[in-house]
Every structure is written in C-alpha cells, then in structure tokens.
XYZ file of C-alpha atoms in Angstrom:
441
model
C -28.149 -7.386 -55.723
C -30.818 -5.813 -53.511
C -30.140 -8.373 -50.716
C -26.439 -7.600 -50.846
C -27.090 -3.890 -50.440
C -29.394 -4.550 -47.518
C -26.740 -6.660 -45.788
C -24.179 -3.886 -46.251
C -26.565 -1.374 -44.707
C -27.506 -3.494 -41.694
C -24.271 -2.967 -39.704
C -24.103 0.870 -39.926
C -27.864 1.143 -39.301
C -27.656 -1.133 -36.256
C -24.634 0.758 -34.915
C -26.393 4.104 -35.419
C -29.500 2.912 -33.555
C -27.345 1.614 -30.677
C -25.504 4.919 -30.380
C -28.745 6.942 -30.625
C -30.287 4.881 -27.818
C -27.220 5.427 -25.660
C -27.209 9.156 -26.469
C -30.844 9.415 -25.373
C -30.223 7.662 -22.068
C -27.005 9.566 -21.404
C -28.566 12.947 -22.214
C -31.348 12.207 -19.735
C -28.835 11.388 -17.020
C -26.339 14.130 -17.795
C -28.891 16.930 -18.260
C -30.785 16.051 -15.068
C -28.105 16.396 -12.387
C -29.085 15.510 -8.879
C -29.661 17.943 -6.068
C -25.945 17.828 -5.268
C -25.176 19.978 -8.291
C -28.101 22.365 -7.703
C -27.728 23.088 -3.997
C -24.789 24.031 -1.867
C -25.884 22.091 1.221
C -28.341 19.221 1.299
C -29.305 16.093 3.186
C -28.968 12.867 1.272
C -30.878 9.614 1.216
C -29.110 6.289 1.193
C -28.736 4.645 -2.160
C -30.477 1.295 -2.202
C -29.484 0.430 -5.754
C -27.837 -2.918 -6.290
C -24.237 -2.727 -7.417
C -23.123 -5.408 -9.835
C -19.842 -6.795 -8.552
C -17.366 -9.531 -9.320
C -16.326 -11.914 -6.595
C -12.932 -11.503 -4.975
C -11.640 -14.735 -6.529
C -12.448 -13.373 -10.014
C -10.821 -9.976 -9.431
C -7.588 -11.598 -8.199
C -7.341 -14.284 -10.878
C -4.122 -14.583 -12.909
C -4.320 -12.711 -16.214
C -2.044 -14.815 -18.461
C -1.743 -18.467 -19.418
C 1.578 -19.538 -20.941
C 2.283 -23.002 -22.340
C 5.780 -24.480 -22.686
C 5.880 -27.489 -25.010
C 8.204 -30.520 -25.028
C 10.839 -28.555 -26.996
C 10.773 -25.530 -24.688
C 8.791 -23.336 -27.086
C 6.509 -20.915 -25.230
C 3.180 -19.430 -26.300
C 0.628 -17.156 -24.671
C -2.785 -18.837 -25.002
C -5.926 -16.734 -25.608
C -9.524 -17.338 -26.593
C -11.716 -14.245 -26.942
C -14.932 -16.153 -26.159
C -13.760 -18.411 -23.330
C -11.513 -17.342 -20.445
C -8.868 -20.045 -20.385
C -7.583 -18.769 -17.036
C -11.065 -19.202 -15.564
C -11.170 -22.739 -16.938
C -7.870 -23.493 -15.186
C -9.248 -21.972 -11.984
C -12.207 -24.351 -12.079
C -9.891 -27.339 -12.514
C -7.447 -26.323 -9.759
C -10.367 -25.715 -7.394
C -11.272 -29.404 -7.757
C -7.784 -30.568 -6.823
C -7.058 -31.232 -3.176
C -4.047 -29.203 -1.977
C -2.709 -31.223 0.956
C 0.460 -29.362 1.975
C 2.950 -26.667 0.992
C 6.707 -26.590 1.507
C 9.514 -24.224 0.633
C 11.977 -25.500 -1.982
C 15.625 -24.665 -1.478
C 16.810 -22.753 -4.540
C 20.410 -21.606 -4.690
C 20.505 -19.645 -7.936
C 18.484 -17.638 -10.431
C 19.405 -20.287 -13.015
C 17.597 -23.007 -11.048
C 14.584 -20.720 -10.675
C 14.555 -20.046 -14.420
C 14.775 -23.768 -15.153
C 11.486 -24.408 -13.319
C 9.849 -21.273 -14.730
C 10.589 -22.425 -18.278
C 10.251 -26.143 -17.631
C 9.213 -28.227 -20.634
C 5.676 -29.615 -20.823
C 4.136 -27.158 -18.394
C 1.574 -24.393 -18.025
C 2.265 -21.138 -16.185
C -0.439 -18.873 -14.764
C 0.941 -15.341 -14.388
C -0.410 -12.756 -11.947
C 0.344 -9.086 -12.762
C 1.942 -8.728 -9.296
C 2.383 -10.599 -6.040
C -0.428 -12.240 -4.111
C -0.168 -14.476 -1.029
C -0.765 -18.140 -0.243
C -3.784 -17.015 1.764
C -5.181 -15.434 -1.421
C -4.352 -18.661 -3.294
C -6.712 -20.420 -0.862
C -9.438 -17.869 -1.623
C -9.006 -17.880 -5.393
C -8.774 -21.647 -5.823
C -10.977 -22.863 -2.925
C -8.093 -24.513 -1.033
C -7.102 -24.644 2.634
C -3.314 -24.551 2.914
C -2.308 -23.700 6.504
C 1.430 -23.091 6.197
C 3.229 -20.109 4.612
C -0.064 -18.200 4.345
C 1.744 -14.841 4.241
C 4.265 -16.011 1.611
C 4.167 -14.015 -1.621
C 4.204 -15.363 -5.165
C 3.203 -14.176 -8.647
C 3.273 -17.346 -10.809
C 1.865 -20.848 -10.693
C 3.803 -23.511 -12.597
C 1.743 -26.593 -13.479
C 3.898 -29.473 -14.799
C 1.871 -31.609 -17.188
C 3.529 -34.927 -16.349
C 3.695 -34.454 -12.571
C 0.444 -35.777 -11.136
C 0.904 -34.546 -7.587
C 2.524 -31.066 -7.530
C 2.222 -27.473 -8.634
C 4.706 -24.713 -7.775
C 4.228 -21.133 -6.569
C 7.041 -18.806 -7.649
C 8.209 -15.552 -6.060
C 10.273 -13.508 -8.552
C 11.754 -10.971 -6.150
C 13.803 -13.521 -4.202
C 13.565 -16.452 -6.667
C 11.726 -18.489 -4.048
C 9.708 -21.587 -4.890
C 6.925 -23.216 -2.882
C 5.876 -26.759 -3.719
C 2.189 -27.600 -3.250
C 1.408 -31.307 -2.906
C -1.891 -32.270 -4.469
C -4.323 -35.113 -4.534
C -6.691 -35.643 -7.480
C -4.637 -33.514 -9.865
C -5.662 -34.086 -13.466
C -5.268 -31.974 -16.592
C -7.365 -34.249 -18.791
C -10.475 -32.042 -18.820
C -8.420 -28.873 -19.304
C -6.603 -30.337 -22.275
C -9.938 -31.370 -23.789
C -11.166 -27.781 -23.412
C -8.018 -26.426 -25.072
C -8.472 -28.886 -27.931
C -12.165 -28.051 -28.372
C -11.979 -24.246 -28.520
C -10.160 -22.024 -30.990
C -6.988 -20.999 -29.151
C -4.817 -18.134 -30.338
C -1.154 -18.932 -29.630
C 1.204 -15.940 -29.466
C 4.945 -16.822 -29.431
C 6.563 -15.488 -26.240
C 9.592 -16.045 -24.032
C 9.654 -15.652 -20.258
C 13.003 -14.252 -19.200
C 14.133 -13.877 -15.597
C 16.528 -11.009 -14.916
C 17.160 -8.564 -12.066
C 14.778 -10.500 -9.789
C 11.820 -10.095 -12.153
C 10.215 -12.129 -14.913
C 9.446 -10.450 -18.232
C 7.146 -11.721 -20.949
C 8.779 -10.931 -24.280
C 6.884 -11.218 -27.551
C 9.356 -12.913 -29.856
C 7.556 -12.210 -33.140
C 5.306 -9.440 -34.503
C 1.914 -9.604 -32.786
C -1.461 -9.202 -34.478
C -3.946 -7.499 -32.141
C -7.605 -6.611 -32.615
C -8.893 -3.056 -32.241
C -12.088 -2.535 -30.240
C -14.679 0.143 -29.578
C -17.021 0.336 -26.577
C -19.964 2.472 -25.616
C -19.057 4.653 -22.672
C -20.655 4.466 -19.226
C -20.499 7.433 -16.829
C -21.126 7.281 -13.083
C -23.179 10.116 -11.610
C -21.264 12.110 -9.001
C -24.442 12.332 -6.902
C -24.694 8.550 -6.638
C -21.055 8.357 -5.610
C -21.626 11.000 -2.925
C -24.580 8.965 -1.657
C -22.493 5.829 -1.501
C -19.224 7.186 -0.141
C -20.207 10.143 2.028
C -23.638 9.163 3.297
C -23.683 5.445 4.035
C -26.258 5.825 6.838
C -28.562 8.194 4.927
C -28.528 10.829 7.672
C -25.524 12.977 6.766
C -25.446 16.486 5.383
C -23.260 16.869 2.302
C -21.771 20.213 1.346
C -20.819 20.972 -2.269
C -18.258 23.564 -3.430
C -18.079 24.278 -7.164
C -14.819 25.534 -8.615
C -13.408 25.712 -12.120
C -13.310 22.133 -13.473
C -13.801 20.815 -9.949
C -16.579 19.872 -7.530
C -15.778 19.141 -3.891
C -18.236 17.170 -1.743
C -17.687 17.012 2.019
C -19.467 15.656 5.062
C -18.200 16.780 8.460
C -14.459 17.290 8.740
C -13.336 13.811 7.830
C -14.637 12.796 4.421
C -14.071 14.526 1.111
C -14.766 13.604 -2.517
C -13.273 15.754 -5.275
C -14.479 15.400 -8.872
C -12.403 16.772 -11.737
C -15.212 17.613 -14.162
C -12.826 18.126 -17.082
C -10.992 14.814 -16.790
C -13.829 12.838 -15.206
C -11.665 11.613 -12.310
C -12.549 11.232 -8.643
C -10.399 11.440 -5.517
C -11.982 10.316 -2.258
C -10.375 10.802 1.175
C -11.514 9.483 4.550
C -9.769 10.871 7.653
C -12.338 9.586 10.183
C -9.943 7.021 11.685
C -6.692 8.841 10.907
C -4.108 8.540 13.674
C -5.103 5.033 14.703
C -2.221 2.696 13.979
C -2.950 -0.628 12.286
C -1.083 -3.617 10.886
C -1.262 -3.887 7.114
C -0.096 -7.194 5.678
C -0.351 -7.740 1.931
C -3.243 -10.154 2.462
C -5.095 -7.552 4.555
C -4.498 -4.900 1.916
C -5.759 -7.101 -0.907
C -8.899 -8.196 0.924
C -9.855 -4.792 2.337
C -9.132 -2.935 -0.888
C -11.481 -5.312 -2.702
C -14.241 -4.384 -0.211
C -13.524 -0.707 -0.829
C -13.614 -1.296 -4.585
C -17.083 -2.788 -4.201
C -18.228 0.121 -2.008
C -17.188 2.664 -4.660
C -19.629 1.126 -7.106
C -17.484 1.280 -10.248
C -18.629 -1.250 -12.874
C -16.450 -4.314 -12.335
C -17.114 -6.371 -15.475
C -13.572 -5.831 -16.768
C -11.754 -4.967 -13.515
C -8.757 -7.067 -12.433
C -5.998 -6.748 -9.853
C -2.937 -5.134 -11.423
C -0.428 -4.556 -8.637
C 0.579 -3.249 -5.244
C 2.525 -0.003 -4.834
C 4.684 -0.334 -1.720
C 5.625 3.368 -1.782
C 2.063 4.620 -1.311
C 0.471 1.488 0.207
C -1.950 1.345 -2.722
C -3.642 -1.614 -4.367
C -4.006 -0.985 -8.108
C -6.720 -2.313 -10.415
C -7.138 -1.980 -14.171
C -9.723 -2.836 -16.782
C -8.730 -5.742 -19.026
C -9.753 -6.905 -22.493
C -8.848 -10.487 -23.464
C -6.223 -10.587 -20.741
C -4.530 -7.324 -21.801
C -4.598 -4.222 -19.552
C -6.123 -0.887 -20.591
C -4.088 2.285 -20.047
C -4.800 6.030 -20.222
C -8.280 5.883 -18.662
C -6.978 8.280 -15.964
C -3.582 9.919 -15.507
C -2.361 6.592 -14.169
C -4.853 4.574 -16.181
C -6.060 2.675 -13.142
C -8.193 2.502 -9.996
C -6.173 2.984 -6.795
C -7.184 2.150 -3.237
C -4.762 3.491 -0.621
C -4.793 2.434 3.032
C -2.048 3.749 5.283
C -0.803 2.401 8.614
C -2.332 5.419 10.394
C -5.796 4.539 8.980
C -6.027 7.213 6.275
C -7.924 5.947 3.216
C -7.926 7.322 -0.323
C -9.546 6.127 -3.562
C -8.671 7.396 -7.005
C -10.678 6.362 -10.064
C -12.556 7.502 -13.165
C -16.235 8.266 -13.622
C -15.988 6.558 -17.000
C -15.984 2.849 -17.761
C -16.646 0.495 -20.652
C -20.273 -0.441 -21.218
C -20.894 -2.720 -24.212
C -18.709 -3.446 -27.249
C -19.643 -1.731 -30.504
C -19.668 -4.010 -33.580
C -16.451 -3.615 -35.551
C -16.561 -1.944 -38.937
C -14.435 -2.413 -42.013
C -12.046 0.318 -40.844
C -11.583 -1.348 -37.484
C -9.650 -4.518 -38.075
C -6.361 -5.574 -36.542
C -2.977 -3.996 -35.906
C 0.376 -5.742 -36.207
C 2.896 -4.673 -33.569
C 6.649 -5.407 -33.658
C 8.374 -7.890 -31.371
C 9.531 -6.760 -27.920
C 13.189 -6.890 -28.980
C 12.470 -4.614 -31.961
C 10.742 -2.104 -29.683
C 13.690 -2.185 -27.286
C 16.215 -1.651 -30.091
C 14.252 1.319 -31.434
C 14.073 2.937 -28.008
C 17.798 2.480 -27.380
C 18.568 3.857 -30.862
C 16.397 6.890 -30.019
C 18.615 7.643 -27.006
C 16.811 5.948 -24.130
C 19.151 4.104 -21.773
C 18.323 0.421 -21.558
C 19.149 0.409 -17.837
C 16.360 2.943 -17.219
C 13.733 1.149 -19.286
C 11.394 -0.928 -17.133
C 8.680 -3.354 -18.182
C 7.498 -3.342 -21.781
C 3.874 -4.442 -21.726
C 1.362 -5.151 -24.442
C -1.924 -3.427 -23.722
C -4.697 -1.179 -24.984
C -4.699 2.606 -25.273
C -7.987 4.230 -24.190
C -8.830 7.092 -26.556
C -11.923 9.073 -27.524
C -13.682 8.115 -30.721
C -13.521 10.910 -33.307
C -17.092 10.291 -34.482
C -18.957 9.987 -31.172
C -18.197 11.235 -27.678
C -20.126 8.247 -26.326
C -17.709 5.736 -27.826
C -14.211 4.813 -26.656
C -11.629 3.235 -28.946
C -9.174 0.675 -27.599
C -6.047 0.599 -29.727
C -3.362 -2.054 -29.116
C 0.148 -0.814 -28.431
C 3.211 -1.373 -26.267
C 3.493 0.511 -22.979
C 6.904 1.146 -21.440
C 7.472 1.910 -17.764
C 9.943 4.792 -17.818
C 10.782 7.376 -15.137
C 7.940 6.209 -12.899
C 5.174 6.368 -15.523
C 3.677 4.271 -18.323
C 4.162 5.693 -21.833
C 3.415 4.283 -25.264
C 6.544 3.331 -27.163
C 5.341 5.411 -30.145
C 5.070 8.587 -28.032
C 8.586 7.977 -26.711
C 9.966 7.533 -30.215
C 8.163 10.634 -31.506
C 9.170 12.722 -28.476
C 5.554 13.661 -27.681
C-alpha cells in the first residue's frame, strides 16, 4: 500500500520540481534585464554564444507520410518516437537519381490516378519546393528542371527505378529515374516500430490536394515548458553583428523599439511577446528572387535570428508578401496561435527590403502528462465541413481544413504551454479553429 502511494506521488513531485527549477532560471533571466532595457543609448558587444540550429535539409523535409495499399486504402503513418519521414529521407539519399523528365499529363484525373496509385508511399510537403531543394534535402544532383516546383513525392512500391515529383497547381508530374532504389530497409523499419495509422483520403480539386481525415481522429494533448528569448540578445544578434554599433532604445506602452543608424529597427511587443525586425540598409537595390533563392536565404536569416529550431519546419511561401513561413511542429502536426499568424515569417522583397516576424516564446521540454491530460477525439473532416456549412459558412469560401495544435497558456503555471489538438480552417485570409467558428467567437 505504501509503495503504491509513493508511486502516485512521484509524478506530481517530479513535475513540481521541474517547474520550480524552470521558474528559478526564468526569474533570474527576466528580473535581470540587460543594459538595453536600462539605458536609452548604449554600445553593444557581439554575442559569441553558439546557436543550436537544424540543417537546411531537416527544416525543408516533408511533414507527412501517406501509404496507399493494394486496395487503394490510404493512411497517414506516424510514430511519436521515430520520425518516419526522416527514415525515408535517409533511404532516398542512398538512391542514385540519374535523370529527371517532365511527364505529359492531360487531365486532373490522370494526375489524381498517380497521386492515389495503389501500393505506394507519398511524402507531402506543406507547400511547394523546387528540384534544386530536392537535391539539397536528399543529397542528389539532378541538373535539369532545377527551378521546377513540386509539393509531393510519390514512391511506387513495385517500381524499382522511378519516383515522381508532383506539382498540384498545374497538375504537373516529373519522373525521376533512379539506380539502386530499394524499399526493403524502410519496410523493415515500418514493421519493427509501432506505427499509428490514421485513415485519410487525398483528394485533388481546384488545383490543390487536400488531406481529409475520413474517420474520427484520436490525438494526444501535450504540455511544454516555455522558453523565452531575451530581447537584448536579439538586439546583439540582429542590430550589432560587428560589435561596434550603437543601439538606441525607445520604450513605449507595451512596446520597445531598438534601432541602429537609420536602416535597422527591431520592435518588441512586450504584451504579446512578438518581434518585428526591419532592415532597410540595401533597400532600393533590385534583385532577382527565385523560389529557390528565397528558400535558401530565408533559412540563413532564420538561423541568424537565433530562435530555437528543434521543432521548426518549413510551412509555406506567401507570394503576396514574398515571405517564407515556418511553424513549430509536434509529431508532424503544425502548431497555431503562437503569434497572430502562429508562425515565423521571413520577408525579402525585390528591392532588397528585409523583414522578420516571430515570437520571443518557444517550446523547451515536454512536461510529463498527468491523468487529466490524455487524448482528444476529433470528428472526421467531412463532419467538420458539414457543421460549418450548417452554421452558415459558404463552402466555396472555406479553404484548407488542417489538423494541428492550438498553443494556449496553462491555467496552473505561466511557464507551461498547453498544446490542444483541433482543426484549423483557412477562412477570409486567416486560420481559425473550427470550434471558434461554430461558436461565433
């Protein structure tokens, strides 16, 4: 009886100690602001701290692995301990991509047939990348069609010499001829680990592919300790790269503005914990910005910001603002609501203006789950769509419906963030939870 009581007490005691340790460290950092907050004009010293980063091939990896079996049944494959997408990356990197050619496709139906081909795997990117980025991600050296865009890789199981790169927007297909293609090791890995299979259906309509969840989905809730970047360190990194600049600080209500000269400005919203950085030093100089250039350079900027990149992945490219978008991911699902847009944005314009927008806050380490924090069962995509239409939303105006995590503050500790699974709907240019749309909030 005594042993049982001790076991029951171990989890809350361990959690309390972890939170107390984090509180102590955070209080030290937060109550000892750097000279930026104390003085209106100071000289800075270069930050020599090492920033932990992820390599470019990891940041631009696909985020989903879908399997289509011999009967055409599709499932999203997940393992919370092993990244199955990373395992596929390692296998593809060992294959020898000899050549690439464009396949003539005359209809959306033909495109859909390959997308949903029986006995195949599909690696889905959140948005378009290029063949040049394919070379970087998978250690290949294809020379043709390097600027061609695609967002999916179809890997037929029974074809020993080809994979296919698919571009949704124009239902284009590129065939990559391979040598040494083998799925034997990958299939052994899938058989050896515990794989969660979620029933899905990939549907192609209006020049876009949608991943629909065909049955109710059981999703785990998570909690993480919170990490906060110090504004002073960011000012060091972004405004004073050479260590010789003078940084001016202006304090306003809920806002701190850091500037150096007339060309660089960093604005911190102290209430929301968001940062906007602007660099006008090269503004006016025209430059060519291909998608490949944008993706590569924005990654370098992401590294220079110094945001923790453990969970960061490429999410998309906004053609309207010339911005590359990144999000934090958990088990292959994106996290929303971390900022107004729920993302990190790196903007580079053709006239050389650069802007970054991101949050001071990020996930640190997962907190052990408690009895109250189990799993949530969400309805199928079709059920969500029917409820929204019944509530008065026009189906023609409803965009993507995406399964993800809602970032919210823990009610018990300000140092803990809760990640709650839900559906997000892209509506009127913004992501909203389907529950907030139904409730009218």
